[in-house]
């Protein structure tokens, strides 16, 4: 019963470096999401994938790209990291249909850009 | 856009005290949820509410779906040290009867209420 698994848990990048945050869920959910969490800002949606094969921008998409690799996996890529992208990143998933009730979150990736 | 206004932003608790927090919006929602986030972890769902006026309990936690569908309340009775963390309200337009696609179908979150232990 792994739920939503995020890797890595911690990462330090230098400004300008690139990296991909990985997310996988084993609950057969069709929708997946990437959020960032900063102090006092709550959870802000970066990108989401309502179903396999689709991705859409959320509230704060600049500087990020995503790939819905298959139904299980949804990755977030930083092409050229900036200090403003220092944050905690959460992946979430859910069934997106009538009776949808809540998201299941991973435990987060703590990213520091120096 | 749609926003959830959550208050208070932070509060200190003493063991045994009751705690209340709420979430309001100018928009109508069909589902309200409450999450708790422990330090170093992702948010975990505590309570889900699906009908206006609904009152639901989960142990010492009780949450209500406001009758106007624009607000929700969470109460914690007889707080204990492990209650510390950040509590988020969240709301959704989708329900068992109505389905919204696209960005309208996404969950919206409040900014959180941080519970800490009184020094």
PDB file of N, CA and C in Angstrom, chain B residues 22-104:
ATOM      1  N   UNK B  22     -11.710  27.868  10.806  1.00  0.00           N
ATOM      2  CA  UNK B  22     -12.740  27.867   9.784  1.00  0.00           C
ATOM      3  C   UNK B  22     -12.193  28.312   8.437  1.00  0.00           C
ATOM      4  N   UNK B  23     -13.023  28.109   7.461  1.00  0.00           N
ATOM      5  CA  UNK B  23     -12.664  28.398   6.080  1.00  0.00           C
ATOM      6  C   UNK B  23     -13.887  28.990   5.402  1.00  0.00           C
ATOM      7  N   UNK B  24     -13.700  30.118   4.720  1.00  0.00           N
ATOM      8  CA  UNK B  24     -14.826  30.762   4.053  1.00  0.00           C
ATOM      9  C   UNK B  24     -14.469  31.089   2.620  1.00  0.00           C
ATOM     10  N   UNK B  25     -15.500  31.242   1.811  1.00  0.00           N
ATOM     11  CA  UNK B  25     -15.300  31.580   0.417  1.00  0.00           C
ATOM     12  C   UNK B  25     -16.493  32.371  -0.090  1.00  0.00           C
ATOM     13  N   UNK B  26     -16.301  33.095  -1.166  1.00  0.00           N
ATOM     14  CA  UNK B  26     -17.422  33.776  -1.809  1.00  0.00           C
ATOM     15  C   UNK B  26     -18.077  32.852  -2.841  1.00  0.00           C
ATOM     16  N   UNK B  27     -17.479  31.704  -3.094  1.00  0.00           N
ATOM     17  CA  UNK B  27     -18.004  30.747  -4.076  1.00  0.00           C
ATOM     18  C   UNK B  27     -18.676  29.575  -3.373  1.00  0.00           C
ATOM     19  N   UNK B  28     -19.554  28.933  -4.085  1.00  0.00           N
ATOM     20  CA  UNK B  28     -20.249  27.749  -3.574  1.00  0.00           C
ATOM     21  C   UNK B  28     -19.466  26.505  -3.966  1.00  0.00           C
ATOM     22  N   UNK B  29     -19.315  25.580  -3.025  1.00  0.00           N
ATOM     23  CA  UNK B  29     -18.653  24.314  -3.297  1.00  0.00           C
ATOM     24  C   UNK B  29     -19.556  23.154  -2.896  1.00  0.00           C
ATOM     25  N   UNK B  30     -19.317  22.006  -3.492  1.00  0.00           N
ATOM     26  CA  UNK B  30     -20.151  20.836  -3.228  1.00  0.00           C
ATOM     27  C   UNK B  30     -19.482  19.806  -2.345  1.00  0.00           C
ATOM     28  N   UNK B  31     -18.202  19.973  -2.110  1.00  0.00           N
ATOM     29  CA  UNK B  31     -17.458  19.061  -1.235  1.00  0.00           C
ATOM     30  C   UNK B  31     -16.446  19.888  -0.462  1.00  0.00           C
ATOM     31  N   UNK B  32     -16.379  19.657   0.842  1.00  0.00           N
ATOM     32  CA  UNK B  32     -15.367  20.307   1.676  1.00  0.00           C
ATOM     33  C   UNK B  32     -14.534  19.217   2.343  1.00  0.00           C
ATOM     34  N   UNK B  33     -13.244  19.483   2.464  1.00  0.00           N
ATOM     35  CA  UNK B  33     -12.342  18.507   3.064  1.00  0.00           C
ATOM     36  C   UNK B  33     -11.404  19.207   4.030  1.00  0.00           C
ATOM     37  N   UNK B  34     -10.923  18.459   5.007  1.00  0.00           N
ATOM     38  CA  UNK B  34      -9.923  18.966   5.944  1.00  0.00           C
ATOM     39  C   UNK B  34      -8.741  18.012   5.956  1.00  0.00           C
ATOM     40  N   UNK B  35      -7.540  18.588   5.815  1.00  0.00           N
ATOM     41  CA  UNK B  35      -6.299  17.829   5.804  1.00  0.00           C
ATOM     42  C   UNK B  35      -5.433  18.276   6.981  1.00  0.00           C
ATOM     43  N   UNK B  36      -4.562  17.355   7.416  1.00  0.00           N
ATOM     44  CA  UNK B  36      -3.533  17.717   8.395  1.00  0.00           C
ATOM     45  C   UNK B  36      -2.166  17.356   7.828  1.00  0.00           C
ATOM     46  N   UNK B  37      -1.209  18.257   8.035  1.00  0.00           N
ATOM     47  CA  UNK B  37       0.151  18.000   7.601  1.00  0.00           C
ATOM     48  C   UNK B  37       1.076  17.999   8.800  1.00  0.00           C
ATOM     49  N   UNK B  38       1.706  16.857   9.041  1.00  0.00           N
ATOM     50  CA  UNK B  38       2.723  16.755  10.088  1.00  0.00           C
ATOM     51  C   UNK B  38       4.051  17.259   9.520  1.00  0.00           C
ATOM     52  N   UNK B  39       4.935  17.739  10.386  1.00  0.00           N
ATOM     53  CA  UNK B  39       6.235  18.230   9.896  1.00  0.00           C
ATOM     54  C   UNK B  39       6.954  17.176   9.067  1.00  0.00           C
ATOM     55  N   UNK B  40       7.424  17.583   7.890  1.00  0.00           N
ATOM     56  CA  UNK B  40       8.192  16.679   7.039  1.00  0.00           C
ATOM     57  C   UNK B  40       7.367  15.681   6.246  1.00  0.00           C
ATOM     58  N   UNK B  41       6.055  15.826   6.293  1.00  0.00           N
ATOM     59  CA  UNK B  41       5.198  14.884   5.588  1.00  0.00           C
ATOM     60  C   UNK B  41       4.242  15.621   4.662  1.00  0.00           C
ATOM     61  N   UNK B  42       3.531  14.845   3.815  1.00  0.00           N
ATOM     62  CA  UNK B  42       2.499  15.432   2.979  1.00  0.00           C
ATOM     63  C   UNK B  42       1.179  15.515   3.727  1.00  0.00           C
ATOM     64  N   UNK B  43       0.247  16.331   3.240  1.00  0.00           N
ATOM     65  CA  UNK B  43      -1.073  16.433   3.895  1.00  0.00           C
ATOM     66  C   UNK B  43      -1.806  15.095   3.851  1.00  0.00           C
ATOM     67  N   UNK B  44      -2.537  14.831   4.914  1.00  0.00           N
ATOM     68  CA  UNK B  44      -3.322  13.600   5.018  1.00  0.00           C
ATOM     69  C   UNK B  44      -4.777  13.974   5.270  1.00  0.00           C
ATOM     70  N   UNK B  45      -5.680  13.333   4.568  1.00  0.00           N
ATOM     71  CA  UNK B  45      -7.104  13.647   4.695  1.00  0.00           C
ATOM     72  C   UNK B  45      -7.631  13.232   6.064  1.00  0.00           C
ATOM     73  N   UNK B  46      -8.324  14.196   6.729  1.00  0.00           N
ATOM     74  CA  UNK B  46      -8.921  13.927   8.035  1.00  0.00           C
ATOM     75  C   UNK B  46     -10.418  13.645   7.904  1.00  0.00           C
ATOM     76  N   UNK B  47     -11.101  14.575   7.260  1.00  0.00           N
ATOM     77  CA  UNK B  47     -12.561  14.503   7.184  1.00  0.00           C
ATOM     78  C   UNK B  47     -13.001  15.024   5.825  1.00  0.00           C
ATOM     79  N   UNK B  48     -14.009  14.373   5.236  1.00  0.00           N
ATOM     80  CA  UNK B  48     -14.611  14.825   3.985  1.00  0.00           C
ATOM     81  C   UNK B  48     -16.104  15.060   4.222  1.00  0.00           C
ATOM     82  N   UNK B  49     -16.625  16.150   3.667  1.00  0.00           N
ATOM     83  CA  UNK B  49     -18.028  16.547   3.853  1.00  0.00           C
ATOM     84  C   UNK B  49     -18.667  16.717   2.490  1.00  0.00           C
ATOM     85  N   UNK B  50     -19.854  16.124   2.311  1.00  0.00           N
ATOM     86  CA  UNK B  50     -20.444  16.076   0.980  1.00  0.00           C
ATOM     87  C   UNK B  50     -21.791  16.769   0.862  1.00  0.00           C
ATOM     88  N   UNK B  51     -22.391  17.140   2.015  1.00  0.00           N
ATOM     89  CA  UNK B  51     -23.725  17.754   1.944  1.00  0.00           C
ATOM     90  C   UNK B  51     -23.773  18.993   2.820  1.00  0.00           C
ATOM     91  N   UNK B  52     -24.451  20.029   2.319  1.00  0.00           N
ATOM     92  CA  UNK B  52     -24.620  21.251   3.096  1.00  0.00           C
ATOM     93  C   UNK B  52     -25.282  20.920   4.429  1.00  0.00           C
ATOM     94  N   UNK B  53     -24.695  21.458   5.509  1.00  0.00           N
ATOM     95  CA  UNK B  53     -25.232  21.210   6.840  1.00  0.00           C
ATOM     96  C   UNK B  53     -24.672  19.960   7.507  1.00  0.00           C
ATOM     97  N   UNK B  54     -23.950  19.161   6.764  1.00  0.00           N
ATOM     98  CA  UNK B  54     -23.429  17.901   7.301  1.00  0.00           C
ATOM     99  C   UNK B  54     -22.429  18.156   8.415  1.00  0.00           C
ATOM    100  N   UNK B  55     -22.540  17.354   9.465  1.00  0.00           N
ATOM    101  CA  UNK B  55     -21.620  17.400  10.607  1.00  0.00           C
ATOM    102  C   UNK B  55     -20.992  16.024  10.711  1.00  0.00           C
ATOM    103  N   UNK B  56     -19.689  15.957  10.651  1.00  0.00           N
ATOM    104  CA  UNK B  56     -19.001  14.662  10.652  1.00  0.00           C
ATOM    105  C   UNK B  56     -17.878  14.664  11.670  1.00  0.00           C
ATOM    106  N   UNK B  57     -17.741  13.555  12.398  1.00  0.00           N
ATOM    107  CA  UNK B  57     -16.688  13.449  13.400  1.00  0.00           C
ATOM    108  C   UNK B  57     -15.706  12.348  13.036  1.00  0.00           C
ATOM    109  N   UNK B  58     -14.470  12.563  13.486  1.00  0.00           N
ATOM    110  CA  UNK B  58     -13.413  11.566  13.340  1.00  0.00           C
ATOM    111  C   UNK B  58     -12.618  11.626  14.638  1.00  0.00           C
ATOM    112  N   UNK B  59     -13.032  10.817  15.606  1.00  0.00           N
ATOM    113  CA  UNK B  59     -12.405  10.874  16.927  1.00  0.00           C
ATOM    114  C   UNK B  59     -12.708  12.200  17.607  1.00  0.00           C
ATOM    115  N   UNK B  60     -11.642  12.913  17.982  1.00  0.00           N
ATOM    116  CA  UNK B  60     -11.819  14.217  18.646  1.00  0.00           C
ATOM    117  C   UNK B  60     -12.059  15.356  17.661  1.00  0.00           C
ATOM    118  N   UNK B  61     -12.049  15.058  16.390  1.00  0.00           N
ATOM    119  CA  UNK B  61     -12.244  16.077  15.370  1.00  0.00           C
ATOM    120  C   UNK B  61     -13.693  16.079  14.886  1.00  0.00           C
ATOM    121  N   UNK B  62     -14.232  17.269  14.733  1.00  0.00           N
ATOM    122  CA  UNK B  62     -15.584  17.429  14.193  1.00  0.00           C
ATOM    123  C   UNK B  62     -15.545  18.530  13.158  1.00  0.00           C
ATOM    124  N   UNK B  63     -16.123  18.284  12.001  1.00  0.00           N
ATOM    125  CA  UNK B  63     -16.147  19.288  10.945  1.00  0.00           C
ATOM    126  C   UNK B  63     -17.568  19.460  10.439  1.00  0.00           C
ATOM    127  N   UNK B  64     -17.871  20.657   9.990  1.00  0.00           N
ATOM    128  CA  UNK B  64     -19.205  20.937   9.462  1.00  0.00           C
ATOM    129  C   UNK B  64     -19.120  21.594   8.101  1.00  0.00           C
ATOM    130  N   UNK B  65     -20.023  21.215   7.234  1.00  0.00           N
ATOM    131  CA  UNK B  65     -20.202  21.793   5.907  1.00  0.00           C
ATOM    132  C   UNK B  65     -21.257  22.882   6.070  1.00  0.00           C
ATOM    133  N   UNK B  66     -20.880  24.132   5.862  1.00  0.00           N
ATOM    134  CA  UNK B  66     -21.797  25.234   6.090  1.00  0.00           C
ATOM    135  C   UNK B  66     -23.053  25.144   5.239  1.00  0.00           C
ATOM    136  N   UNK B  67     -24.150  25.607   5.787  1.00  0.00           N
ATOM    137  CA  UNK B  67     -25.451  25.500   5.132  1.00  0.00           C
ATOM    138  C   UNK B  67     -25.495  26.296   3.822  1.00  0.00           C
ATOM    139  N   UNK B  68     -24.702  27.363   3.742  1.00  0.00           N
ATOM    140  CA  UNK B  68     -24.649  28.164   2.513  1.00  0.00           C
ATOM    141  C   UNK B  68     -23.745  27.531   1.454  1.00  0.00           C
ATOM    142  N   UNK B  69     -23.011  26.499   1.817  1.00  0.00           N
ATOM    143  CA  UNK B  69     -22.012  25.815   0.977  1.00  0.00           C
ATOM    144  C   UNK B  69     -20.798  26.693   0.689  1.00  0.00           C
ATOM    145  N   UNK B  70     -20.674  27.794   1.438  1.00  0.00           N
ATOM    146  CA  UNK B  70     -19.543  28.685   1.231  1.00  0.00           C
ATOM    147  C   UNK B  70     -18.538  28.638   2.374  1.00  0.00           C
ATOM    148  N   UNK B  71     -18.761  27.780   3.353  1.00  0.00           N
ATOM    149  CA  UNK B  71     -17.825  27.726   4.466  1.00  0.00           C
ATOM    150  C   UNK B  71     -17.826  26.363   5.147  1.00  0.00           C
ATOM    151  N   UNK B  72     -16.800  26.174   5.966  1.00  0.00           N
ATOM    152  CA  UNK B  72     -16.667  24.937   6.717  1.00  0.00           C
ATOM    153  C   UNK B  72     -15.880  25.222   7.994  1.00  0.00           C
ATOM    154  N   UNK B  73     -16.127  24.388   9.019  1.00  0.00           N
ATOM    155  CA  UNK B  73     -15.494  24.581  10.309  1.00  0.00           C
ATOM    156  C   UNK B  73     -14.881  23.270  10.776  1.00  0.00           C
ATOM    157  N   UNK B  74     -13.756  23.384  11.477  1.00  0.00           N
ATOM    158  CA  UNK B  74     -13.133  22.208  12.079  1.00  0.00           C
ATOM    159  C   UNK B  74     -12.907  22.492  13.553  1.00  0.00           C
ATOM    160  N   UNK B  75     -13.348  21.582  14.399  1.00  0.00           N
ATOM    161  CA  UNK B  75     -13.111  21.692  15.829  1.00  0.00           C
ATOM    162  C   UNK B  75     -12.318  20.484  16.307  1.00  0.00           C
ATOM    163  N   UNK B  76     -11.362  20.743  17.193  1.00  0.00           N
ATOM    164  CA  UNK B  76     -10.598  19.679  17.830  1.00  0.00           C
ATOM    165  C   UNK B  76     -10.873  19.785  19.323  1.00  0.00           C
ATOM    166  N   UNK B  77     -11.361  18.737  19.910  1.00  0.00           N
ATOM    167  CA  UNK B  77     -11.656  18.785  21.344  1.00  0.00           C
ATOM    168  C   UNK B  77     -10.508  18.167  22.135  1.00  0.00           C
ATOM    169  N   UNK B  78     -10.300  18.717  23.333  1.00  0.00           N
ATOM    170  CA  UNK B  78      -9.297  18.187  24.263  1.00  0.00           C
ATOM    171  C   UNK B  78      -7.968  17.920  23.567  1.00  0.00           C
ATOM    172  N   UNK B  79      -7.349  18.985  23.064  1.00  0.00           N
ATOM    173  CA  UNK B  79      -6.146  18.827  22.239  1.00  0.00           C
ATOM    174  C   UNK B  79      -5.025  18.127  23.014  1.00  0.00           C
ATOM    175  N   UNK B  80      -4.207  17.424  22.227  1.00  0.00           N
ATOM    176  CA  UNK B  80      -3.046  16.727  22.749  1.00  0.00           C
ATOM    177  C   UNK B  80      -1.828  17.164  21.946  1.00  0.00           C
ATOM    178  N   UNK B  81      -0.620  16.942  22.456  1.00  0.00           N
ATOM    179  CA  UNK B  81       0.580  17.432  21.753  1.00  0.00           C
ATOM    180  C   UNK B  81       0.691  16.970  20.297  1.00  0.00           C
ATOM    181  N   UNK B  82       0.238  15.772  19.982  1.00  0.00           N
ATOM    182  CA  UNK B  82       0.361  15.283  18.604  1.00  0.00           C
ATOM    183  C   UNK B  82      -0.620  15.955  17.640  1.00  0.00           C
ATOM    184  N   UNK B  83      -1.444  16.861  18.149  1.00  0.00           N
ATOM    185  CA  UNK B  83      -2.338  17.621  17.261  1.00  0.00           C
ATOM    186  C   UNK B  83      -1.584  18.732  16.528  1.00  0.00           C
ATOM    187  N   UNK B  84      -0.356  19.049  16.972  1.00  0.00           N
ATOM    188  CA  UNK B  84       0.381  20.129  16.310  1.00  0.00           C
ATOM    189  C   UNK B  84       0.641  19.760  14.861  1.00  0.00           C
ATOM    190  N   UNK B  85       0.626  20.787  14.030  1.00  0.00           N
ATOM    191  CA  UNK B  85       0.836  20.588  12.603  1.00  0.00           C
ATOM    192  C   UNK B  85       0.109  21.695  11.863  1.00  0.00           C
ATOM    193  N   UNK B  86      -0.012  21.534  10.574  1.00  0.00           N
ATOM    194  CA  UNK B  86      -0.733  22.512   9.766  1.00  0.00           C
ATOM    195  C   UNK B  86      -2.020  21.861   9.267  1.00  0.00           C
ATOM    196  N   UNK B  87      -3.128  22.539   9.451  1.00  0.00           N
ATOM    197  CA  UNK B  87      -4.433  22.059   9.011  1.00  0.00           C
ATOM    198  C   UNK B  87      -4.861  22.860   7.791  1.00  0.00           C
ATOM    199  N   UNK B  88      -5.241  22.159   6.747  1.00  0.00           N
ATOM    200  CA  UNK B  88      -5.698  22.806   5.520  1.00  0.00           C
ATOM    201  C   UNK B  88      -7.166  22.478   5.266  1.00  0.00           C
ATOM    202  N   UNK B  89      -7.924  23.497   4.900  1.00  0.00           N
ATOM    203  CA  UNK B  89      -9.242  23.223   4.348  1.00  0.00           C
ATOM    204  C   UNK B  89      -9.075  23.121   2.836  1.00  0.00           C
ATOM    205  N   UNK B  90      -9.990  22.413   2.207  1.00  0.00           N
ATOM    206  CA  UNK B  90      -9.984  22.286   0.756  1.00  0.00           C
ATOM    207  C   UNK B  90     -11.427  22.147   0.302  1.00  0.00           C
ATOM    208  N   UNK B  91     -11.694  22.571  -0.907  1.00  0.00           N
ATOM    209  CA  UNK B  91     -13.069  22.520  -1.402  1.00  0.00           C
ATOM    210  C   UNK B  91     -13.087  22.174  -2.879  1.00  0.00           C
ATOM    211  N   UNK B  92     -14.227  21.672  -3.277  1.00  0.00           N
ATOM    212  CA  UNK B  92     -14.359  21.085  -4.601  1.00  0.00           C
ATOM    213  C   UNK B  92     -15.745  21.363  -5.150  1.00  0.00           C
ATOM    214  N   UNK B  93     -15.823  21.612  -6.428  1.00  0.00           N
ATOM    215  CA  UNK B  93     -17.144  21.785  -7.032  1.00  0.00           C
ATOM    216  C   UNK B  93     -17.784  20.434  -7.342  1.00  0.00           C
ATOM    217  N   UNK B  94     -16.962  19.408  -7.556  1.00  0.00           N
ATOM    218  CA  UNK B  94     -17.500  18.095  -7.910  1.00  0.00           C
ATOM    219  C   UNK B  94     -18.242  17.482  -6.731  1.00  0.00           C
ATOM    220  N   UNK B  95     -19.197  16.642  -7.047  1.00  0.00           N
ATOM    221  CA  UNK B  95     -19.926  15.916  -6.013  1.00  0.00           C
ATOM    222  C   UNK B  95     -20.440  14.626  -6.653  1.00  0.00           C
ATOM    223  N   UNK B  96     -21.251  13.888  -5.912  1.00  0.00           N
ATOM    224  CA  UNK B  96     -21.819  12.666  -6.473  1.00  0.00           C
ATOM    225  C   UNK B  96     -22.762  12.945  -7.630  1.00  0.00           C
ATOM    226  N   UNK B  97     -23.349  14.146  -7.655  1.00  0.00           N
ATOM    227  CA  UNK B  97     -24.325  14.485  -8.701  1.00  0.00           C
ATOM    228  C   UNK B  97     -23.724  15.366  -9.781  1.00  0.00           C
ATOM    229  N   UNK B  98     -22.730  16.165  -9.437  1.00  0.00           N
ATOM    230  CA  UNK B  98     -22.214  17.129 -10.405  1.00  0.00           C
ATOM    231  C   UNK B  98     -20.744  16.855 -10.666  1.00  0.00           C
ATOM    232  N   UNK B  99     -20.369  16.973 -11.908  1.00  0.00           N
ATOM    233  CA  UNK B  99     -18.974  16.759 -12.285  1.00  0.00           C
ATOM    234  C   UNK B  99     -18.491  17.931 -13.127  1.00  0.00           C
ATOM    235  N   UNK B 100     -17.368  18.519 -12.727  1.00  0.00           N
ATOM    236  CA  UNK B 100     -16.765  19.610 -13.470  1.00  0.00           C
ATOM    237  C   UNK B 100     -15.408  19.160 -13.977  1.00  0.00           C
ATOM    238  N   UNK B 101     -15.176  19.345 -15.252  1.00  0.00           N
ATOM    239  CA  UNK B 101     -13.890  18.987 -15.827  1.00  0.00           C
ATOM    240  C   UNK B 101     -12.941  20.167 -15.841  1.00  0.00           C
ATOM    241  N   UNK B 102     -11.759  19.975 -16.410  1.00  0.00           N
ATOM    242  CA  UNK B 102     -10.787  21.051 -16.535  1.00  0.00           C
ATOM    243  C   UNK B 102     -10.365  21.595 -15.189  1.00  0.00           C
ATOM    244  N   UNK B 103      -9.966  22.861 -15.191  1.00  0.00           N
ATOM    245  CA  UNK B 103      -9.474  23.451 -13.948  1.00  0.00           C
ATOM    246  C   UNK B 103     -10.586  23.590 -12.907  1.00  0.00           C
ATOM    247  N   UNK B 104     -11.835  23.651 -13.350  1.00  0.00           N
ATOM    248  CA  UNK B 104     -12.945  23.736 -12.392  1.00  0.00           C
ATOM    249  C   UNK B 104     -13.052  22.466 -11.577  1.00  0.00           C
TER     250      UNK B 104
END
